[in-house]
Structures are given as C-alpha cells and as structure tokens.
Short mmCIF file of C-alpha atoms and ligand atoms in Angstrom, two decimals:
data_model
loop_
_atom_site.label_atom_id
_atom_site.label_comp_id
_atom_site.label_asym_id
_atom_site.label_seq_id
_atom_site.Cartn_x
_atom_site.Cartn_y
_atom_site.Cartn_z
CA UNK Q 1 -21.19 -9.93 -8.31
CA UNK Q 2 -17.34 -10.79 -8.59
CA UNK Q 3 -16.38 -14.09 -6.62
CA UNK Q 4 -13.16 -16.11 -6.14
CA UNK Q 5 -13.33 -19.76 -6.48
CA UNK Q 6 -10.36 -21.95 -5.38
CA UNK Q 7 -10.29 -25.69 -4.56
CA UNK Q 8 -7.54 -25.61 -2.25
CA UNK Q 9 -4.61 -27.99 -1.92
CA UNK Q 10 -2.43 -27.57 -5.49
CA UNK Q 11 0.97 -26.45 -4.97
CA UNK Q 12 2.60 -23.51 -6.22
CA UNK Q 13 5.47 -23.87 -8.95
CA UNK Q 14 6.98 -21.67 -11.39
CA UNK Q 15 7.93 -17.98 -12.30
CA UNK Q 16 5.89 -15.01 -10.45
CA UNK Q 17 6.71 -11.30 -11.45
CA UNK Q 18 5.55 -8.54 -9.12
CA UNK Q 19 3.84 -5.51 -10.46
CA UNK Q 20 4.78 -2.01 -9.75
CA UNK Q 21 4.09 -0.75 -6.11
CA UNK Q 22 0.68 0.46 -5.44
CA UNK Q 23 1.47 2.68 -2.21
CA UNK Q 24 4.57 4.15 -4.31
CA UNK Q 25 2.54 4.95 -7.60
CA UNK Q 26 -0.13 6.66 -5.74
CA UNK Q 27 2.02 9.80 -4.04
CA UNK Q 28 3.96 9.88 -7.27
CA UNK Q 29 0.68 10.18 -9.25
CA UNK Q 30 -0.27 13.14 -6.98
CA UNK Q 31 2.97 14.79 -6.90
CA UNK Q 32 2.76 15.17 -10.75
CA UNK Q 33 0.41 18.09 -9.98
CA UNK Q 34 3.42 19.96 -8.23
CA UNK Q 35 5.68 20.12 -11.26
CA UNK Q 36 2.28 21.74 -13.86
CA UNK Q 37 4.72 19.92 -16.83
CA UNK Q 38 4.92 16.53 -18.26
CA UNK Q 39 5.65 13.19 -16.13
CA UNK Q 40 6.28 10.13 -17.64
CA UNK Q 41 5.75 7.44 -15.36
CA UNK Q 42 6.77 3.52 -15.80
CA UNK Q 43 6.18 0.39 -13.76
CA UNK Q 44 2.53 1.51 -12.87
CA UNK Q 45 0.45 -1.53 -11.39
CA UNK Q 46 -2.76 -1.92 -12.88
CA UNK Q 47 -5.18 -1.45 -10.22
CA UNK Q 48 -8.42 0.23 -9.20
CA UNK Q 49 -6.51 2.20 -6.87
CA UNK Q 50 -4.16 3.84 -9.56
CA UNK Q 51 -6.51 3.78 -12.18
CA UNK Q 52 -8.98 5.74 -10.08
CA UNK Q 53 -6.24 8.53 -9.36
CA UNK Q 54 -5.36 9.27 -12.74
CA UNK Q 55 -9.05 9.23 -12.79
CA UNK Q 56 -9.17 12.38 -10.39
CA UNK Q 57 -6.47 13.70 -12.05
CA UNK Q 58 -8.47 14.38 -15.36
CA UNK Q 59 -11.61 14.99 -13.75
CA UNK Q 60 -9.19 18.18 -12.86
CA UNK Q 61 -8.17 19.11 -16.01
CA UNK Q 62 -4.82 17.09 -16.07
CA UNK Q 63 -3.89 15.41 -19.89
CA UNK Q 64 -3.72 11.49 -19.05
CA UNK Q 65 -2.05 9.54 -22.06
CA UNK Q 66 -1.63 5.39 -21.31
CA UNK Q 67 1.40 4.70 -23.39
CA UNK Q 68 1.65 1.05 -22.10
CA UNK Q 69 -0.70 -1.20 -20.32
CA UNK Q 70 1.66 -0.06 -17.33
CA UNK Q 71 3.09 3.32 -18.43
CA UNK Q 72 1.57 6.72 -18.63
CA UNK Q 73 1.96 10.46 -19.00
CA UNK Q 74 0.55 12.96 -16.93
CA UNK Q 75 0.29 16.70 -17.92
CA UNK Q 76 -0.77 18.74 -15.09
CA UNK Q 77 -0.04 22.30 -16.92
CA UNK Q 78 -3.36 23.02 -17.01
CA UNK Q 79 -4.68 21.14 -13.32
CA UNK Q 80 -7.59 22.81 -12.06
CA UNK Q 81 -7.20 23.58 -8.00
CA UNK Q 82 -11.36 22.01 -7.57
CA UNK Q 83 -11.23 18.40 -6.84
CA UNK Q 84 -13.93 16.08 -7.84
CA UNK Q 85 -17.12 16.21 -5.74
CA UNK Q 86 -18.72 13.11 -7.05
CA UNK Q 87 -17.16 10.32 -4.31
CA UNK Q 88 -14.55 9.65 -6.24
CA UNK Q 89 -11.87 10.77 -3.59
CA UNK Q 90 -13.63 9.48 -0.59
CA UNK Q 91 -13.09 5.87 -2.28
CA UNK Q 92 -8.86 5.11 -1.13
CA UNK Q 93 -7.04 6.31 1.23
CA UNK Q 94 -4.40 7.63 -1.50
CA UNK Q 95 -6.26 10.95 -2.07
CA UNK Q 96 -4.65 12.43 0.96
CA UNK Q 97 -1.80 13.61 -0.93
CA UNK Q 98 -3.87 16.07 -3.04
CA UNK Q 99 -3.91 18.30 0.40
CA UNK Q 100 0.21 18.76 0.04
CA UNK Q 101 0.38 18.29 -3.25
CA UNK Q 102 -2.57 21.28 -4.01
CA UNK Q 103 -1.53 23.37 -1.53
CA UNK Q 104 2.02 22.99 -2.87
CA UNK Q 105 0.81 24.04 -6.28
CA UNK Q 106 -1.55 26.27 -5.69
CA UNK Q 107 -1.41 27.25 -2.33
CA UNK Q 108 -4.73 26.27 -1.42
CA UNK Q 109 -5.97 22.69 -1.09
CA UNK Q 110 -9.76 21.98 -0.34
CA UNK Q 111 -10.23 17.64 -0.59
CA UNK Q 112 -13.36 16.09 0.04
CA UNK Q 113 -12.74 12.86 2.70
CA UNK Q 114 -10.97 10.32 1.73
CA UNK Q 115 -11.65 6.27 2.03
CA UNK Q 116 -9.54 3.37 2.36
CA UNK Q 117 -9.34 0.63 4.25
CA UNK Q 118 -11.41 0.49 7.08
CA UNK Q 119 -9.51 -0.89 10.30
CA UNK Q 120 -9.61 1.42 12.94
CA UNK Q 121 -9.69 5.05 12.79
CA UNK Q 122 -7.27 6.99 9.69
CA UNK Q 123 -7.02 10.23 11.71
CA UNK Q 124 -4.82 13.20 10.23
CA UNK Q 125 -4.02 15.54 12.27
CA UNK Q 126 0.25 14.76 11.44
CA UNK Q 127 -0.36 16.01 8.14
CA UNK Q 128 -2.32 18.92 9.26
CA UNK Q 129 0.54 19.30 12.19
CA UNK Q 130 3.04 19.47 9.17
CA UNK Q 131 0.88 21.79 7.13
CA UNK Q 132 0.61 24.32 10.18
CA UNK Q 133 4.56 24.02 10.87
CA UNK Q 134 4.54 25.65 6.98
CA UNK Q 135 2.32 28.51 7.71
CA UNK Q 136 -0.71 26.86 6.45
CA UNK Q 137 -3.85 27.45 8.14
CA UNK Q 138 -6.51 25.02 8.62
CA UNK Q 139 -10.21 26.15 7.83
CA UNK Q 140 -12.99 24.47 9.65
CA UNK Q 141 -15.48 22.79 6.61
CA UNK Q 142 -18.22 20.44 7.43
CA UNK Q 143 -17.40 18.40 4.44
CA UNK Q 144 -13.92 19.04 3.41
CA UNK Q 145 -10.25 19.39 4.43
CA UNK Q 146 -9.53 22.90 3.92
CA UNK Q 147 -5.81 24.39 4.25
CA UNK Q 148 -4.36 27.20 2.76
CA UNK Q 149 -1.65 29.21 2.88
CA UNK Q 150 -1.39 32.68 4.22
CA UNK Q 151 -0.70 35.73 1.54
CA UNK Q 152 2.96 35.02 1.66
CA UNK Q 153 2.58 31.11 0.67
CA UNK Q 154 4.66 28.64 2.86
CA UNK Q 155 7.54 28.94 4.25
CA UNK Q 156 10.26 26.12 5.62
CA UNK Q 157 9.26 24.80 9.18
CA UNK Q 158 10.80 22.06 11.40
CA UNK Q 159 8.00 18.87 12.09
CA UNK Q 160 8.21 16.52 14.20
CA UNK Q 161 5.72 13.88 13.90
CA UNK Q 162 4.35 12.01 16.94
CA UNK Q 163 3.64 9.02 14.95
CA UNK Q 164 5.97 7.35 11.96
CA UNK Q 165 2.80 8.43 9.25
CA UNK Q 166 3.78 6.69 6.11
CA UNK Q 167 0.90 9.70 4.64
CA UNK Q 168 2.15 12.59 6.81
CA UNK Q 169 5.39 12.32 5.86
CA UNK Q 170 4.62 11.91 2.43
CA UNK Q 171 1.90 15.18 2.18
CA UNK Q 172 4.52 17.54 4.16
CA UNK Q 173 6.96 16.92 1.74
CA UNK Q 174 4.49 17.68 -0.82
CA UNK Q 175 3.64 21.07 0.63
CA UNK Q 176 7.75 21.49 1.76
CA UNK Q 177 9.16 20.95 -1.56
CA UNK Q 178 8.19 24.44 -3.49
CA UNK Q 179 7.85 26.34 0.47
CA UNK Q 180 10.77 29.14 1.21
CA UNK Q 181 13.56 27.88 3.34
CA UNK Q 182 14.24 24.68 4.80
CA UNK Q 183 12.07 21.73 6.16
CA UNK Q 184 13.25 19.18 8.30
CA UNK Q 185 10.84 16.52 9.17
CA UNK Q 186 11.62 14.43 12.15
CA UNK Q 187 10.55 10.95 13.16
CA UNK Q 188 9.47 10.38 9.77
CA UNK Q 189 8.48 7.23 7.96
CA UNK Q 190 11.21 5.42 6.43
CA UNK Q 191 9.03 3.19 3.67
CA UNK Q 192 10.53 2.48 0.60
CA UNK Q 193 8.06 4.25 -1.38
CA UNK Q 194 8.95 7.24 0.62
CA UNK Q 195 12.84 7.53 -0.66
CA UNK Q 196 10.40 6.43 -3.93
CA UNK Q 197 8.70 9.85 -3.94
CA UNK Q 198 11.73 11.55 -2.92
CA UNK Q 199 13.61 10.09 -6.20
CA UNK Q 200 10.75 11.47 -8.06
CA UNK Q 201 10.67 14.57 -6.82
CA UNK Q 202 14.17 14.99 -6.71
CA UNK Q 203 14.54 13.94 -10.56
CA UNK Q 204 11.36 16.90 -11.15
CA UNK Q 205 14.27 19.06 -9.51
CA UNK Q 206 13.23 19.12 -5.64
CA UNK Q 207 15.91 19.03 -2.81
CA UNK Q 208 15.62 16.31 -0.65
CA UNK Q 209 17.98 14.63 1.15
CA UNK Q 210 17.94 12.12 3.92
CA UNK Q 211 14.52 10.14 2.63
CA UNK Q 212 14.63 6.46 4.34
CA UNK Q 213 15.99 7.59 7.38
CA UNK Q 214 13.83 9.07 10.17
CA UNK Q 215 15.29 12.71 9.36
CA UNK Q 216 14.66 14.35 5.98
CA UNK Q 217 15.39 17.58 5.15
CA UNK Q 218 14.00 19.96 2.25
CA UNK Q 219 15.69 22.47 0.71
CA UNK Q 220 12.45 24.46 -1.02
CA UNK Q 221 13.08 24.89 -4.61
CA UNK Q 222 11.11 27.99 -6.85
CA UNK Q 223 9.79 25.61 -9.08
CA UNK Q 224 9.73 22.05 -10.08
CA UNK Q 225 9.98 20.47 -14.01
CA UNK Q 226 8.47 17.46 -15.32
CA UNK Q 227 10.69 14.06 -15.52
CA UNK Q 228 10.44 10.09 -16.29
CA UNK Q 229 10.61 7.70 -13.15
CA UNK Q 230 9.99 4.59 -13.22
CA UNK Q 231 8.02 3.13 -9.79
CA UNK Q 232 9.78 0.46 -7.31
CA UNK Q 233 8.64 -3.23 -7.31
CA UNK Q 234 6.10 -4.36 -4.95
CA UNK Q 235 7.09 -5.70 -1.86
CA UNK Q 236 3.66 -6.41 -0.60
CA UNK Q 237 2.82 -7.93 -3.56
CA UNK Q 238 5.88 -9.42 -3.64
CA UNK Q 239 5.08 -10.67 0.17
CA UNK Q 240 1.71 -11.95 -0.93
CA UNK Q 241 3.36 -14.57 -3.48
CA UNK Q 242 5.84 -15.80 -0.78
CA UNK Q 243 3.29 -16.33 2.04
CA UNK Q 244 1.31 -17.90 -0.83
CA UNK Q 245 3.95 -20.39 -2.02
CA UNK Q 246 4.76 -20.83 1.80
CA UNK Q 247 1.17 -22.08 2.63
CA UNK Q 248 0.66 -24.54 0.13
CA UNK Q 249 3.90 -26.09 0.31
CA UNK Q 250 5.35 -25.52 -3.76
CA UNK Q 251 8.20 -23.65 -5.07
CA UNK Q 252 8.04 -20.14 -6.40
CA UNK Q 253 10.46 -17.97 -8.16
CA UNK Q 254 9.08 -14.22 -7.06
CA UNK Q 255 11.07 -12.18 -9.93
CA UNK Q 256 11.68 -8.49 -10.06
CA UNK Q 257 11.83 -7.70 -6.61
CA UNK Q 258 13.97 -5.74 -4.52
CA UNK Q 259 15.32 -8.43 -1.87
CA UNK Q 260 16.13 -5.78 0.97
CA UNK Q 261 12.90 -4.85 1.23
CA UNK Q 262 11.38 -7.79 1.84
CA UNK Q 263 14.05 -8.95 4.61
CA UNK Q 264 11.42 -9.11 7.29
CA UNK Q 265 9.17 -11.39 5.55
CA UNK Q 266 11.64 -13.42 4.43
CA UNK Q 267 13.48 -13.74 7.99
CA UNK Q 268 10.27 -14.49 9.57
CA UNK Q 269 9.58 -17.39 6.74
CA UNK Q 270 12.85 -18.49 7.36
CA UNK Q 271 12.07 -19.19 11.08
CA UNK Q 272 8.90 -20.58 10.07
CA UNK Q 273 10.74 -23.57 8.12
CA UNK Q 274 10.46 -21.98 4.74
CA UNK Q 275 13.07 -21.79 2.19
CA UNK Q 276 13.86 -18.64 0.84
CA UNK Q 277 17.03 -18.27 -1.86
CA UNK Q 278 18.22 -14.60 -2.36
CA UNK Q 279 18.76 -13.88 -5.90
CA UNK Q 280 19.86 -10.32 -6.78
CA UNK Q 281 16.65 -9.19 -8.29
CA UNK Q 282 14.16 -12.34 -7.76
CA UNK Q 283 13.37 -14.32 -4.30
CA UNK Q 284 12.65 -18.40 -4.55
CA UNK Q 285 10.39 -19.71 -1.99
CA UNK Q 286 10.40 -23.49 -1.03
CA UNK Q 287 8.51 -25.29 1.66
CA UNK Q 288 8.47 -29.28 1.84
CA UNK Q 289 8.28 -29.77 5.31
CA UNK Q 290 5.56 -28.46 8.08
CA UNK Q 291 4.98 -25.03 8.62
CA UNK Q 292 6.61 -24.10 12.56
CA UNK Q 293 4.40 -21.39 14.16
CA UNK Q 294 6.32 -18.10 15.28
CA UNK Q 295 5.50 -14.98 17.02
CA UNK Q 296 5.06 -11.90 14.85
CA UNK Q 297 5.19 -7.67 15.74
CA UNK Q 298 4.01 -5.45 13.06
CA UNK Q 299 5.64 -1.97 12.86
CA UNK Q 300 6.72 0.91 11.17
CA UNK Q 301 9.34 0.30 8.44
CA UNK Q 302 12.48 -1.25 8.56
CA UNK Q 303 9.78 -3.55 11.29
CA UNK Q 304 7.66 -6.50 10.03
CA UNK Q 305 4.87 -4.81 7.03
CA UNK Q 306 1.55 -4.29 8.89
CA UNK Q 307 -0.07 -5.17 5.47
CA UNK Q 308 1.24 -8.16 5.62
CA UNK Q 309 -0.11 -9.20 8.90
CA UNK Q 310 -3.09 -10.79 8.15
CA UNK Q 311 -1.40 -12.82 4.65
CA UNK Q 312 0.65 -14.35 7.79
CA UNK Q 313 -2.43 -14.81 10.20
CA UNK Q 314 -3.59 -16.98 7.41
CA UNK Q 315 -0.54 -18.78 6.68
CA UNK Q 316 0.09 -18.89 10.52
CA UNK Q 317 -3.54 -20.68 11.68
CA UNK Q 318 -2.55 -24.26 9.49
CA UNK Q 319 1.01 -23.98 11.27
CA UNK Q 320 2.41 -25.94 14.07
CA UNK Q 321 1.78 -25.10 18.01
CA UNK Q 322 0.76 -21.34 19.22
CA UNK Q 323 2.14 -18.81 17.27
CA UNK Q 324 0.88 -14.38 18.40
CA UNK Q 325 0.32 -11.42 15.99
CA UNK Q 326 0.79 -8.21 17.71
CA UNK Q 327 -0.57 -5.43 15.24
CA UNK Q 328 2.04 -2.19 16.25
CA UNK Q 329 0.59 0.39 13.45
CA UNK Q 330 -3.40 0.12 13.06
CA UNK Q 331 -6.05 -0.10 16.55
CA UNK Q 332 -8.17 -3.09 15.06
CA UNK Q 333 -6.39 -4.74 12.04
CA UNK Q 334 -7.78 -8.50 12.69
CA UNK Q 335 -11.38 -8.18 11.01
CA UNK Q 336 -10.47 -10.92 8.79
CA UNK Q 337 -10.11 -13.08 11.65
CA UNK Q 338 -13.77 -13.67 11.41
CA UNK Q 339 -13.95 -15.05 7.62
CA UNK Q 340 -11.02 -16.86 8.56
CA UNK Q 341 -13.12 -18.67 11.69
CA UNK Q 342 -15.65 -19.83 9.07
CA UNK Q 343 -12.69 -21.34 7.45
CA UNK Q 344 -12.01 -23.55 10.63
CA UNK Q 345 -9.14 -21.30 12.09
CA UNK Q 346 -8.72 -21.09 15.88
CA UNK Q 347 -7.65 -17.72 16.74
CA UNK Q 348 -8.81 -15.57 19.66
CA UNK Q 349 -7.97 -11.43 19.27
CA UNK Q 350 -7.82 -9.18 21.98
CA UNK Q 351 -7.20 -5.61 21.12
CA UNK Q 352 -3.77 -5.42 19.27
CA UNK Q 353 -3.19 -9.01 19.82
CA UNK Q 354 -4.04 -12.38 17.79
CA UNK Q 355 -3.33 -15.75 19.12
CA UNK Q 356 -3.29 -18.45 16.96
CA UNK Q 357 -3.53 -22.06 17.92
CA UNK Q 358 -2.83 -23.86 14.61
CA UNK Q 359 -4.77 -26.37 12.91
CA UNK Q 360 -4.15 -29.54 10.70
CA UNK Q 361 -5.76 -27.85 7.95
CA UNK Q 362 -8.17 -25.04 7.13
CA UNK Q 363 -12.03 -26.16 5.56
CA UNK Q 364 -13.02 -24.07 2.14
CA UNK Q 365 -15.54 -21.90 2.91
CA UNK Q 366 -17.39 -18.98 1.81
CA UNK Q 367 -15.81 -16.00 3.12
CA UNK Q 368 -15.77 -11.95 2.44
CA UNK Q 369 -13.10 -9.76 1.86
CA UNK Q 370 -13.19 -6.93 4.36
CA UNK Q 371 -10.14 -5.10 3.23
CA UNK Q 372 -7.24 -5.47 0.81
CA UNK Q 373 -4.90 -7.07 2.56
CA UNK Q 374 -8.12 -9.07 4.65
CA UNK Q 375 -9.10 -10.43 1.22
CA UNK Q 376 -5.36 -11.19 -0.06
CA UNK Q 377 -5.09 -13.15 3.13
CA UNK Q 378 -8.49 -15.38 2.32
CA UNK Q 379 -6.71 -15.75 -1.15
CA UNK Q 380 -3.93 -17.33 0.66
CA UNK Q 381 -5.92 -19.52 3.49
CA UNK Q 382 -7.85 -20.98 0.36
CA UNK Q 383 -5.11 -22.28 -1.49
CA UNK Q 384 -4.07 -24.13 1.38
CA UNK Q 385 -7.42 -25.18 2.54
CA UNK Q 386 -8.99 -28.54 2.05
CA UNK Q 387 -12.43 -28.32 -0.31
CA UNK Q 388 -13.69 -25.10 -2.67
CA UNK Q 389 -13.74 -21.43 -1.10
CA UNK Q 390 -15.46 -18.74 -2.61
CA UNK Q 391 -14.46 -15.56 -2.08
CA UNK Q 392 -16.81 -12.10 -2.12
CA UNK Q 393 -15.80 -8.79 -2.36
CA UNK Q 394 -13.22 -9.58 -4.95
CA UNK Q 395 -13.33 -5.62 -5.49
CA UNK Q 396 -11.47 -4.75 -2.59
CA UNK Q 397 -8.65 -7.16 -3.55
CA UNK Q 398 -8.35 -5.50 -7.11
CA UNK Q 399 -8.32 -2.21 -5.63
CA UNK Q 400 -4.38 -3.47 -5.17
CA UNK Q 401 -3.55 -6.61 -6.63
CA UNK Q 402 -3.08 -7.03 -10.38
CA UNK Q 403 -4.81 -9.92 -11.96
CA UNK Q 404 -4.14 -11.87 -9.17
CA UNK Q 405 -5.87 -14.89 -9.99
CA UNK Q 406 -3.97 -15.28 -13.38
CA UNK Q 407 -1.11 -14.87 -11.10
CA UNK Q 408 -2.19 -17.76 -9.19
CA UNK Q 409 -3.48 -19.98 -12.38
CA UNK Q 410 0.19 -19.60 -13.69
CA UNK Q 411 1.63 -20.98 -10.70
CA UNK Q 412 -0.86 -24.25 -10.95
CA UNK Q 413 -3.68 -23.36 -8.17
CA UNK Q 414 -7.08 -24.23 -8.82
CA UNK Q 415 -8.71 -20.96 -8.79
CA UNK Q 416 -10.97 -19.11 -11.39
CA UNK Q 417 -12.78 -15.43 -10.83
CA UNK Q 418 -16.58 -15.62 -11.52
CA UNK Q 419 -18.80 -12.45 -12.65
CA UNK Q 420 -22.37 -12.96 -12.09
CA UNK Q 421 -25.24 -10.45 -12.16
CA UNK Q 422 -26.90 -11.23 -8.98
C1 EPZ X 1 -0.32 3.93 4.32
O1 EPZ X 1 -1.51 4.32 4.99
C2 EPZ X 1 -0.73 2.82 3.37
N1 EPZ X 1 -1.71 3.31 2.43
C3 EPZ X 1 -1.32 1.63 4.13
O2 EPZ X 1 -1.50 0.57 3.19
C4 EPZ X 1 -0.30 1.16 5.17
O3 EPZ X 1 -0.91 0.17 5.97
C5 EPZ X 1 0.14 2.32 6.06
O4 EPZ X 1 0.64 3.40 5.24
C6 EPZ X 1 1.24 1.92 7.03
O5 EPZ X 1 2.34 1.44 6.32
C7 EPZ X 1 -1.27 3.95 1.32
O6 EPZ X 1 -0.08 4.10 1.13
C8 EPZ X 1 -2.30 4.45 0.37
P1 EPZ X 1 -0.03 5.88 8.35
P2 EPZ X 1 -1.48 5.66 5.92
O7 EPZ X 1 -0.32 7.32 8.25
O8 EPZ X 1 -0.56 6.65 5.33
C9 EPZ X 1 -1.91 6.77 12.65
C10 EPZ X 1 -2.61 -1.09 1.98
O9 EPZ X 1 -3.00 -2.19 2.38
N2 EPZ X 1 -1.99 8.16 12.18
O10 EPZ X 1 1.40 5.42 8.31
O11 EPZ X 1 -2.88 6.02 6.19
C11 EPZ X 1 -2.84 5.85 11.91
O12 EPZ X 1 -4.13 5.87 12.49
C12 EPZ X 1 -2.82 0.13 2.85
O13 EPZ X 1 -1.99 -0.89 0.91
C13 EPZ X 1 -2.40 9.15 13.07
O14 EPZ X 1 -2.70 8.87 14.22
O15 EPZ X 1 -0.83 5.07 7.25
C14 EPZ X 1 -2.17 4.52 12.05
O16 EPZ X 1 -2.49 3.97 13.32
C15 EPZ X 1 -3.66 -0.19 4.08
N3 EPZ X 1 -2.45 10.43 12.62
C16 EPZ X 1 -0.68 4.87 12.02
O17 EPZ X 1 -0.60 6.27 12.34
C17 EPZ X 1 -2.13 10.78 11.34
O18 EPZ X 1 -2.19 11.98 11.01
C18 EPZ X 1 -0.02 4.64 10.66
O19 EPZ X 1 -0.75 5.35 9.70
C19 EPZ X 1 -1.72 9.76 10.45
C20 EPZ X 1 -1.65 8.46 10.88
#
C-alpha cells in the first residue's frame, strides 16, 4: 500500500512548475474521437486520470503514440463506437464526455457509468437535457447511458442549462459541433478549460464562438480534421502550491501559470496576509507573518474554485480567529473534515457550511485521502503540522497530481512516498 510521510514544519523555498491541466486534457482527449484523424497533443499532465483515458481510447481501437513523457498522438481513424466494459470507465468522472463525443462521431453513444470523486451525488440529466435539445433520444439501459440520434443525426438546438455544469457544457458541445444548424448553449460554464476545448476544437476546424462567457454558440461544421494543441497550465495545481507555500510560511515561485486564472485564490491569500507577486507567466508566494482567517464561497467560475475548497479548509484551521467555507457547487464537499479532526482541527460542518475555529497548530497524524482534492488538502495540513503524518490512499491524489511529492522534496519539505505490500 502507497503512503505519504511528512514531518511537518520545513518551509517551502524555491522554483515550482505546474503541470498541464488535468480537467482540460481530459475533454480534449475525448474530443480527439470527433475529428477520426491525427491529434497531437502537448502539455499533458502525467496522471492516472489521463493516462487511464488514453487507456480507453485504445481499448477502442484508437493508435496512442507517447512522443514525450508529456506529449502524445492520438489517431482515432479507426475508433471503434463499443466502449470498454471492464470498469475502466466507471473509475473518473472524465468518461462522461465519450456520450457527446460518440454520439458526435458516430451518432450513437452507449457508456458504461462513470466514477469520480465521490462528494455528493454527480447527476446528469444537463447533459442528457442538451443531448435531447439535439434530437437525441435517450434509451432506458439498466447498466449504461444510452443516447442516440434519430435517422436524420442531430440537428442545432438552443439549451439552456439549469445549472453552470462544467461536464454538460462540455458534452453538448461535443454532440453540437458536427450537428446541422446552430447551437446556442445558455448559462453555460465559463472554466478555463472550457474556452480550452473550444480552442481545440476550433483549431480541428469547429465553429465556436463565445466559450468563457455564459453564452456559446455553435455553428455545426460537416466534418472536423485533426490538429496540434497544446493544453493550459494548471490552476488547481497551480492553487495547490500556493496554499502549500501559504501554510508553512516559505517562499515559492509557482512558474508557468496563467495569473488570471488564479485571481480568486490569490485575492483570497492576499486577505489572508499572504504575499502574492504577479509575474506575467509565474506567481511568488510569501508568508512571514500569521495566517488571518477569512470567510470563503465556492462557486462556479470566474467564483472561488470548489476544488480548492478543502486545500483552504486546511490552510484555514491553523489560521487566526473564525474563518466559514460555504461549498456553492457540490451537496457534501467537507468529508475531509474528518481526517483533518484527527489532525487536531476544530471545525464543525453543517450541510454546505464549514466553520472553522483556528488552532495554534495542527498534530501529524494518520489520515486517509477520501478524494483528490480531500487528499491534496491532508498534503497541505501536514506540511504545516507539528510531528510525522502519514497519509493513505495516496492513489486518489495521483489520479491528479503529478509527482507531487518530488514537487514538495524540491521545495525543502520533509516528505517521502512509501510502497509497501501490506
Ligand atoms: C468537473 O466535474 C470537474 N471534473 C470537477 O473536478 C469540478 O469540481 C467540477 O467540474 C466543478 O468545477 C472534471 O473536470 C473531470 P459539474 P463535473 O457538472 O463536470 C450538478 C477535480 O477535483 N450537476 O460542473 O462533474 C453537480 O451535481 C474534480 O478535479 C447536476 O445537477 O461538475 C454539481 O453539484 C472534482 N446535473 C454541480 O452541478 C448535471 O447534469 C457542478 O457539477 C451536471 C451537474
């Protein structure tokens, strides 16, 4: 079994750079299978989550060739329509996007369930809202999602999506892109790795116009060609480093970031007492005096990340005075609140709502990752924390965070990654 060992207290110094963006690469991956052609794509992070779509991709007949340990090329000319059956599409949230992006292709998509991080319920009936609005119908399978299109394949439709789905609005522009007619899709997310996609797909010869606002519209194209993109920085990565530098009190220069997207996190640092100097492509984080505690809402982009919450609940439980997390995107995204108890942390949740009465300092302990971002914030609360933590389900961490304790070892922390057969 894979643990995490840190003896807290070190501070952070030096030089950090941030990987390509996980929740970018994965719709981008997918998408590949709309253009049947070659896609070279640059900038990929390496992590289980990516590695286990390109995974999919070739169980399905697509020609995977690494030409980098963070570059690839994808041939989808001769994609199968049959997903994998074997689990491996029930294990992230990511494989979603083969619904649009099949039933773009092919007109017919039939997915087995997919995972992901379990916090709440990670319902889909926007996507399937945006499917219908296409003229795809839905067909009832115990152990599958199902759509297809109707004999005369999809045609433009006007969605509006009750909710801001970061995933809904990415699958209906999957399906929109090769659909007759127009698509307009209101209300929809506005994440960076949405304009992301649409940069792809525009470069593979889609028309899209109007990604990162809430109104995008789709011209349908016949056909699509294959191109090479290169994938944005991470900013939750990115976000991980600063609260990381932030809670142990060092100085670290976050390079290869894009600054605007991390203006939330940085503004809410900023009131926190932490330093933050705006480069044009890097971020340096400072903190020498006490963290201050602040209130923090999570929402849909351009709002604070919700996967960043809980890095900040851990930062947030060794600041000063009361400081309250209201989670605005997920029902229950505080399970790591538990692990983070064991760790001496005084926080009470009630439904969407954390408060956190800070502490001196938090105790090592041995804790469990829950989630991905759950586990990056234990990551975080150890470095800070006074004595050794050891931290379990290290798997869940590397489904998106590149070699993050090398990251960390770089940067001075005491923290080593442990592989033992029991
Ligand atoms: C994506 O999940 C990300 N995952 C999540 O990141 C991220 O937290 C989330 O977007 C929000 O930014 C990937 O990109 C692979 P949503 P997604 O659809 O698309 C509700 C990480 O840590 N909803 O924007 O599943 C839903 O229940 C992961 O990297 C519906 O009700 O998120 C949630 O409350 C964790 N019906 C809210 O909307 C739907 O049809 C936002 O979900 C779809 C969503």
């Amino acid at each position: 079994m894979k643990k995490i060992i840190i003896n807290g207290g070190n501070k952070l110094k030096g030089d950090i750079y941030v990987s390509g963006m996980k929740n970018a690469a994965l719709p981008i991956i997918f998408a590949t299978i709309l253009t049947g052609d070659m896609c070279s794509i640059e900038n990929l992070p390496d992590v289980t989550d990516v590695n286990l779509s390109l995974d999919i991709l070739a169980a399905m007949g697509a020609e995977i060739r690494r030409t980098g340990s963070t570059s690839v090329i994808i041939d989808t000319s001769k994609l199968s329509p049959e997903c994998p059956d074997n689990g491996m599409v029930g294990r992230l949230r990511g494989s979603t996007y083969l619904l649009g992006a099949l039933l773009g292709r092919f007109g017919d998509a039939k997915v087995g369930f997919s995972g992901g991080c379990n916090f709440g319920v990670r319902p889909i009936d926007q996507h399937i809202k945006g499917f219908q609005a296409l003229g795809a119908d839905v067909l009832n399978e115990d152990d599958c999602n199902h759509v297809t299109a109707g004999a005369g394949g999809l045609h433009g439709g006007s969605v509006y999506l009750d909710i801001a789905s970061v995933g809904a609005t990415i699958n209906v522009m999957l399906a929109a892109v090769t659909a007759r007619g127009r698509t307009t899709i209101d209300n929809a997310a506005r994440e960076p790795h949405i304009v992301d996609l649409a940069n792809f797909l525009n470069m593979c010869g889609a028309r899209i116009t109007g990604a990162g606002t809430s109104f995008i519209k789709i011209m349908g194209v016949e056909e699509l060609h294959g191109c090479s993109y290169t994938i944005i920085p991470d900013m939750i990565e990115a976000g991980t480093y600063m609260a990381a530098a932030a809670a142990t009190g060092g100085r670290v220069n976050i390079k290869g970031v894009i600054p605007k997207h991390m203006e939330t996190v940085t503004a809410k640092l900023q009131e926190m007492g932490v330093g933050v100097d705006e480069k044009d492509e890097s971020l340096i984080v400072t903190r020498s005096s006490a963290l201050n505690g602040t209130n923090l809402k999570t929402f849909f982009y351009p709002g604070f990340p919700t996967d960043m919450q809980p890095q900040f609940g851990a930062l947030l439980a060794s600041a000063s005075g009361t400081s309250v997390i209201t989670e605005g995107v997920f029902d229950s995204r505080f399970r790591y609140v538990e692990e983070l108890a064991k760790m001496k942390a005084d926080i009470t949740v009630d439904g969407r709502t954390a408060t956190i009465n800070g502490v001196e300092r938090l105790c090592g302990a041995e804790v469990k990752a829950v989630d991905l971002r759950a586990g990056a914030a234990l990551v975080i609360a150890g470095l800070a924390a006074e004595g050794t933590t050891v931290i379990t389900g290290v798997e869940l961490i590397e489904r998106g965070y590149n070699d993050i304790v090398g990251k960390l070892r770089k940067l001075g922390a005491d923290i080593r990654l442990e592989d033992t057969e029991e």
